[in-house]
Amino acid sequence: MDVEPNDLLLFARIVEAGSFSMAAQRLDLPKSTVSRRIAMLEASVGERLLQRTTRRLMLTEFGASLLEHARKVAEEVEAAGALAQHRQAAPSGKLRISMPQDFANVVMADMIPQFMDRYPAVSLELDLSPRRVDLVAENFDIAIRMGDLPEDSTLAARRVAIQQFGLYAAPSYLARRGLPEHPDDLLQHDLLCILSRSGGAVPWILQRGKVRWEKELTARLTANSPQLLAKIASSGAGIAASTDFIVAKHVKKGELVRVLPDWDLPGSTGWAVFPGRRLMPAKTRAFLDMLDEVFCKNRDKSA
C-alpha cells in the first residue's frame, strides 16, 4: 500500500472544512482535483473514507481511524512551516565560516562580538586554516576568500572589501638603511614578502600612473601571514608589502610609514562566498548584511 502524505494532508483539510467545496476554496484547488485525489487515497487504502450526502460529509469507521494519522501529518507540516518561518524571522543555529587567520584577527575581531551580541541564537564555528574548504561537501555556510574566484556554478559571491597594498617600514629601519627613492633601490634592502602557494616570494609589481615596475626580488623573509610581516616590519626588520587594513594600527602608532608612496601594488578583493541556494538561511543573510555594514563604515572613514 502506497499512501501519499499530501493526500492524507488533503483528507484532514476536507474534514476540517466540512465539505469538498470549502476545502477546495481554502486550498485554492479545483473541486475536481480534490475529489480525484481523495478517490485515489481511498483506492490506495482499499476502503471508503467519507460518505457524502446532500447536506454533509460523514466519516466512515475506517475514515475516523485514518483521520488521526492524517491530523498528525497536518501538525508536522504546520510545525515545519512554523520552524522555517521562525528561522527566517530570527536567525538561529550554527553558522560555519572559513576565513584567513589574518582577516579574522585584524578585520573580524571587533565584528564577531557584535554579531554574537545581536544574534544570541546563532552559534559560530570559525575555521582559520589556510586550506580552501569545499563549502558544499563540508557543510560550510560562508567562506571569506581573497583575490580572483574560480568559476563555480554551485556557489554565489558577494564583494565585501577591496584591500589596497603598499610598502611599509619602521622609521628606525629607514633611519638606519636609508629611504628608497625609486623601486630599484629596493634591491639593496631587506624585503619581507608574502609566501606564494607554490613557494618563494609573491612578486612585487609597482605602478605609478602608466609606469610599471617589476623585477625578481630576493626576500630576506617570506611568510604566509601579512599580519606577521607587518608586525616584524614594525620592529625594524625590513620593508614589507601589506594592506591598509593590517597596517592601520601600526601607522596610527607611528610604528610604520609608507615607503615609495607614489607607487602602488595591485589591490585585492575580498569575497564572501556561500552556497548558491535560492532560499538563504537567515543566519547567513544576517552575517553577510553585517559584513556590508562594517565595511561600508570603513570605506566612509577612509573616504
PDB file of N, CA, C and O in Angstrom, residues 226-268:
ATOM      1  N   PRO A 226      50.355  38.077   6.241  1.00  0.00           N
ATOM      2  CA  PRO A 226      50.602  39.516   6.110  1.00  0.00           C
ATOM      3  C   PRO A 226      50.644  40.229   7.462  1.00  0.00           C
ATOM      4  O   PRO A 226      51.396  41.191   7.648  1.00  0.00           O
ATOM      5  N   GLN A 227      49.839  39.746   8.406  1.00  0.00           N
ATOM      6  CA  GLN A 227      49.828  40.364   9.740  1.00  0.00           C
ATOM      7  C   GLN A 227      51.176  40.195  10.432  1.00  0.00           C
ATOM      8  O   GLN A 227      51.716  41.127  11.035  1.00  0.00           O
ATOM      9  N   LEU A 228      51.765  38.998  10.310  1.00  0.00           N
ATOM     10  CA  LEU A 228      53.065  38.744  10.917  1.00  0.00           C
ATOM     11  C   LEU A 228      54.149  39.592  10.253  1.00  0.00           C
ATOM     12  O   LEU A 228      55.013  40.165  10.937  1.00  0.00           O
ATOM     13  N   LEU A 229      54.099  39.715   8.925  1.00  0.00           N
ATOM     14  CA  LEU A 229      55.095  40.518   8.214  1.00  0.00           C
ATOM     15  C   LEU A 229      55.030  41.982   8.654  1.00  0.00           C
ATOM     16  O   LEU A 229      56.063  42.630   8.841  1.00  0.00           O
ATOM     17  N   ALA A 230      53.806  42.505   8.814  1.00  0.00           N
ATOM     18  CA  ALA A 230      53.659  43.894   9.250  1.00  0.00           C
ATOM     19  C   ALA A 230      54.218  44.077  10.662  1.00  0.00           C
ATOM     20  O   ALA A 230      54.877  45.089  10.955  1.00  0.00           O
ATOM     21  N   LYS A 231      53.982  43.109  11.530  1.00  0.00           N
ATOM     22  CA  LYS A 231      54.489  43.211  12.899  1.00  0.00           C
ATOM     23  C   LYS A 231      56.010  43.158  12.925  1.00  0.00           C
ATOM     24  O   LYS A 231      56.671  43.917  13.647  1.00  0.00           O
ATOM     25  N   ILE A 232      56.587  42.256  12.095  1.00  0.00           N
ATOM     26  CA  ILE A 232      58.043  42.157  12.031  1.00  0.00           C
ATOM     27  C   ILE A 232      58.634  43.436  11.452  1.00  0.00           C
ATOM     28  O   ILE A 232      59.653  43.949  11.946  1.00  0.00           O
ATOM     29  N   ALA A 233      57.982  43.987  10.421  1.00  0.00           N
ATOM     30  CA  ALA A 233      58.456  45.242   9.836  1.00  0.00           C
ATOM     31  C   ALA A 233      58.405  46.364  10.858  1.00  0.00           C
ATOM     32  O   ALA A 233      59.298  47.230  10.906  1.00  0.00           O
ATOM     33  N   SER A 234      57.381  46.366  11.715  1.00  0.00           N
ATOM     34  CA  SER A 234      57.242  47.443  12.702  1.00  0.00           C
ATOM     35  C   SER A 234      58.357  47.404  13.745  1.00  0.00           C
ATOM     36  O   SER A 234      58.618  48.397  14.428  1.00  0.00           O
ATOM     37  N   SER A 235      59.030  46.258  13.845  1.00  0.00           N
ATOM     38  CA  SER A 235      60.143  46.147  14.793  1.00  0.00           C
ATOM     39  C   SER A 235      61.461  46.615  14.186  1.00  0.00           C
ATOM     40  O   SER A 235      62.486  46.639  14.875  1.00  0.00           O
ATOM     41  N   GLY A 236      61.423  46.978  12.874  1.00  0.00           N
ATOM     42  CA  GLY A 236      62.627  47.499  12.233  1.00  0.00           C
ATOM     43  C   GLY A 236      63.415  46.485  11.435  1.00  0.00           C
ATOM     44  O   GLY A 236      64.592  46.720  11.130  1.00  0.00           O
ATOM     45  N   ALA A 237      62.764  45.352  11.052  1.00  0.00           N
ATOM     46  CA  ALA A 237      63.497  44.275  10.378  1.00  0.00           C
ATOM     47  C   ALA A 237      63.573  44.426   8.861  1.00  0.00           C
ATOM     48  O   ALA A 237      64.368  43.750   8.218  1.00  0.00           O
ATOM     49  N   GLY A 238      62.764  45.292   8.259  1.00  0.00           N
ATOM     50  CA  GLY A 238      62.813  45.426   6.813  1.00  0.00           C
ATOM     51  C   GLY A 238      61.583  46.105   6.255  1.00  0.00           C
ATOM     52  O   GLY A 238      60.788  46.702   6.992  1.00  0.00           O
ATOM     53  N   ILE A 239      61.418  45.992   4.931  1.00  0.00           N
ATOM     54  CA  ILE A 239      60.292  46.612   4.216  1.00  0.00           C
ATOM     55  C   ILE A 239      59.305  45.507   3.837  1.00  0.00           C
ATOM     56  O   ILE A 239      59.699  44.481   3.263  1.00  0.00           O
ATOM     57  N   ALA A 240      58.043  45.723   4.151  1.00  0.00           N
ATOM     58  CA  ALA A 240      57.016  44.713   3.879  1.00  0.00           C
ATOM     59  C   ALA A 240      55.916  45.296   3.002  1.00  0.00           C
ATOM     60  O   ALA A 240      55.579  46.483   3.102  1.00  0.00           O
ATOM     61  N   ALA A 241      55.360  44.440   2.172  1.00  0.00           N
ATOM     62  CA  ALA A 241      54.145  44.790   1.424  1.00  0.00           C
ATOM     63  C   ALA A 241      52.956  44.343   2.253  1.00  0.00           C
ATOM     64  O   ALA A 241      52.889  43.195   2.683  1.00  0.00           O
ATOM     65  N   SER A 242      52.020  45.258   2.503  1.00  0.00           N
ATOM     66  CA  SER A 242      50.888  44.894   3.345  1.00  0.00           C
ATOM     67  C   SER A 242      49.662  45.712   2.948  1.00  0.00           C
ATOM     68  O   SER A 242      49.754  46.648   2.142  1.00  0.00           O
ATOM     69  N   THR A 243      48.533  45.344   3.523  1.00  0.00           N
ATOM     70  CA  THR A 243      47.276  46.011   3.188  1.00  0.00           C
ATOM     71  C   THR A 243      46.973  47.128   4.177  1.00  0.00           C
ATOM     72  O   THR A 243      47.459  47.131   5.313  1.00  0.00           O
ATOM     73  N   ASP A 244      46.130  48.046   3.729  1.00  0.00           N
ATOM     74  CA  ASP A 244      45.760  49.171   4.586  1.00  0.00           C
ATOM     75  C   ASP A 244      45.061  48.706   5.853  1.00  0.00           C
ATOM     76  O   ASP A 244      45.218  49.293   6.927  1.00  0.00           O
ATOM     77  N   PHE A 245      44.272  47.610   5.772  1.00  0.00           N
ATOM     78  CA  PHE A 245      43.595  47.098   6.960  1.00  0.00           C
ATOM     79  C   PHE A 245      44.599  46.664   8.020  1.00  0.00           C
ATOM     80  O   PHE A 245      44.455  46.945   9.203  1.00  0.00           O
ATOM     81  N   ILE A 246      45.610  45.947   7.585  1.00  0.00           N
ATOM     82  CA  ILE A 246      46.544  45.337   8.533  1.00  0.00           C
ATOM     83  C   ILE A 246      47.488  46.364   9.154  1.00  0.00           C
ATOM     84  O   ILE A 246      47.808  46.292  10.346  1.00  0.00           O
ATOM     85  N   VAL A 247      47.955  47.330   8.357  1.00  0.00           N
ATOM     86  CA  VAL A 247      48.953  48.267   8.884  1.00  0.00           C
ATOM     87  C   VAL A 247      48.341  49.452   9.596  1.00  0.00           C
ATOM     88  O   VAL A 247      49.062  50.251  10.201  1.00  0.00           O
ATOM     89  N   ALA A 248      47.024  49.590   9.543  1.00  0.00           N
ATOM     90  CA  ALA A 248      46.376  50.802  10.068  1.00  0.00           C
ATOM     91  C   ALA A 248      46.793  51.121  11.499  1.00  0.00           C
ATOM     92  O   ALA A 248      47.164  52.260  11.822  1.00  0.00           O
ATOM     93  N   LYS A 249      46.759  50.124  12.385  1.00  0.00           N
ATOM     94  CA  LYS A 249      47.090  50.403  13.790  1.00  0.00           C
ATOM     95  C   LYS A 249      48.573  50.726  13.956  1.00  0.00           C
ATOM     96  O   LYS A 249      48.948  51.547  14.801  1.00  0.00           O
ATOM     97  N   HIS A 250      49.433  50.092  13.142  1.00  0.00           N
ATOM     98  CA  HIS A 250      50.871  50.383  13.232  1.00  0.00           C
ATOM     99  C   HIS A 250      51.179  51.802  12.735  1.00  0.00           C
ATOM    100  O   HIS A 250      52.013  52.500  13.309  1.00  0.00           O
ATOM    101  N   VAL A 251      50.509  52.210  11.665  1.00  0.00           N
ATOM    102  CA  VAL A 251      50.700  53.561  11.132  1.00  0.00           C
ATOM    103  C   VAL A 251      50.212  54.594  12.140  1.00  0.00           C
ATOM    104  O   VAL A 251      50.857  55.623  12.378  1.00  0.00           O
ATOM    105  N   LYS A 252      49.054  54.304  12.759  1.00  0.00           N
ATOM    106  CA  LYS A 252      48.488  55.239  13.734  1.00  0.00           C
ATOM    107  C   LYS A 252      49.428  55.440  14.914  1.00  0.00           C
ATOM    108  O   LYS A 252      49.547  56.544  15.457  1.00  0.00           O
ATOM    109  N   LYS A 253      50.130  54.389  15.323  1.00  0.00           N
ATOM    110  CA  LYS A 253      51.066  54.472  16.457  1.00  0.00           C
ATOM    111  C   LYS A 253      52.439  54.995  16.050  1.00  0.00           C
ATOM    112  O   LYS A 253      53.296  55.188  16.914  1.00  0.00           O
ATOM    113  N   GLY A 254      52.639  55.219  14.741  1.00  0.00           N
ATOM    114  CA  GLY A 254      53.943  55.681  14.276  1.00  0.00           C
ATOM    115  C   GLY A 254      54.968  54.570  14.154  1.00  0.00           C
ATOM    116  O   GLY A 254      56.161  54.832  13.989  1.00  0.00           O
ATOM    117  N   GLU A 255      54.531  53.314  14.200  1.00  0.00           N
ATOM    118  CA  GLU A 255      55.450  52.189  14.109  1.00  0.00           C
ATOM    119  C   GLU A 255      55.826  51.867  12.667  1.00  0.00           C
ATOM    120  O   GLU A 255      56.863  51.254  12.418  1.00  0.00           O
ATOM    121  N   LEU A 256      54.966  52.251  11.713  1.00  0.00           N
ATOM    122  CA  LEU A 256      55.232  52.036  10.292  1.00  0.00           C
ATOM    123  C   LEU A 256      54.915  53.304   9.514  1.00  0.00           C
ATOM    124  O   LEU A 256      53.997  54.056   9.866  1.00  0.00           O
ATOM    125  N   VAL A 257      55.670  53.517   8.429  1.00  0.00           N
ATOM    126  CA  VAL A 257      55.382  54.610   7.499  1.00  0.00           C
ATOM    127  C   VAL A 257      55.401  54.038   6.092  1.00  0.00           C
ATOM    128  O   VAL A 257      56.028  53.007   5.827  1.00  0.00           O
ATOM    129  N   ARG A 258      54.721  54.734   5.212  1.00  0.00           N
ATOM    130  CA  ARG A 258      54.639  54.280   3.824  1.00  0.00           C
ATOM    131  C   ARG A 258      55.966  54.548   3.119  1.00  0.00           C
ATOM    132  O   ARG A 258      56.560  55.613   3.249  1.00  0.00           O
ATOM    133  N   VAL A 259      56.424  53.565   2.365  1.00  0.00           N
ATOM    134  CA  VAL A 259      57.634  53.672   1.554  1.00  0.00           C
ATOM    135  C   VAL A 259      57.224  53.770   0.087  1.00  0.00           C
ATOM    136  O   VAL A 259      56.312  53.064  -0.353  1.00  0.00           O
ATOM    137  N   LEU A 260      57.869  54.656  -0.675  1.00  0.00           N
ATOM    138  CA  LEU A 260      57.508  54.884  -2.078  1.00  0.00           C
ATOM    139  C   LEU A 260      55.997  55.101  -2.220  1.00  0.00           C
ATOM    140  O   LEU A 260      55.293  54.363  -2.918  1.00  0.00           O
ATOM    141  N   PRO A 261      55.462  56.114  -1.560  1.00  0.00           N
ATOM    142  CA  PRO A 261      54.006  56.316  -1.542  1.00  0.00           C
ATOM    143  C   PRO A 261      53.393  56.619  -2.900  1.00  0.00           C
ATOM    144  O   PRO A 261      52.176  56.469  -3.060  1.00  0.00           O
ATOM    145  N   ASP A 262      54.191  57.023  -3.864  1.00  0.00           N
ATOM    146  CA  ASP A 262      53.660  57.290  -5.203  1.00  0.00           C
ATOM    147  C   ASP A 262      53.498  56.013  -6.022  1.00  0.00           C
ATOM    148  O   ASP A 262      52.936  56.056  -7.123  1.00  0.00           O
ATOM    149  N   TRP A 263      54.009  54.919  -5.518  1.00  0.00           N
ATOM    150  CA  TRP A 263      53.945  53.643  -6.233  1.00  0.00           C
ATOM    151  C   TRP A 263      52.964  52.711  -5.518  1.00  0.00           C
ATOM    152  O   TRP A 263      53.017  52.550  -4.308  1.00  0.00           O
ATOM    153  N   ASP A 264      52.065  52.137  -6.297  1.00  0.00           N
ATOM    154  CA  ASP A 264      51.031  51.257  -5.737  1.00  0.00           C
ATOM    155  C   ASP A 264      51.230  49.813  -6.188  1.00  0.00           C
ATOM    156  O   ASP A 264      51.676  49.557  -7.314  1.00  0.00           O
ATOM    157  N   LEU A 265      50.888  48.892  -5.306  1.00  0.00           N
ATOM    158  CA  LEU A 265      50.810  47.483  -5.667  1.00  0.00           C
ATOM    159  C   LEU A 265      49.361  47.153  -6.023  1.00  0.00           C
ATOM    160  O   LEU A 265      48.432  47.846  -5.593  1.00  0.00           O
ATOM    161  N   PRO A 266      49.146  46.107  -6.820  1.00  0.00           N
ATOM    162  CA  PRO A 266      47.763  45.741  -7.176  1.00  0.00           C
ATOM    163  C   PRO A 266      46.925  45.465  -5.927  1.00  0.00           C
ATOM    164  O   PRO A 266      47.402  44.840  -4.972  1.00  0.00           O
ATOM    165  N   GLY A 267      45.700  45.956  -5.940  1.00  0.00           N
ATOM    166  CA  GLY A 267      44.795  45.702  -4.824  1.00  0.00           C
ATOM    167  C   GLY A 267      44.257  44.280  -4.864  1.00  0.00           C
ATOM    168  O   GLY A 267      44.479  43.528  -5.821  1.00  0.00           O
ATOM    169  N   SER A 268      43.566  43.912  -3.821  1.00  0.00           N
ATOM    170  CA  SER A 268      42.989  42.572  -3.731  1.00  0.00           C
ATOM    171  C   SER A 268      41.550  42.694  -3.236  1.00  0.00           C
ATOM    172  O   SER A 268      41.272  43.443  -2.302  1.00  0.00           O
TER     173      SER A 268
END
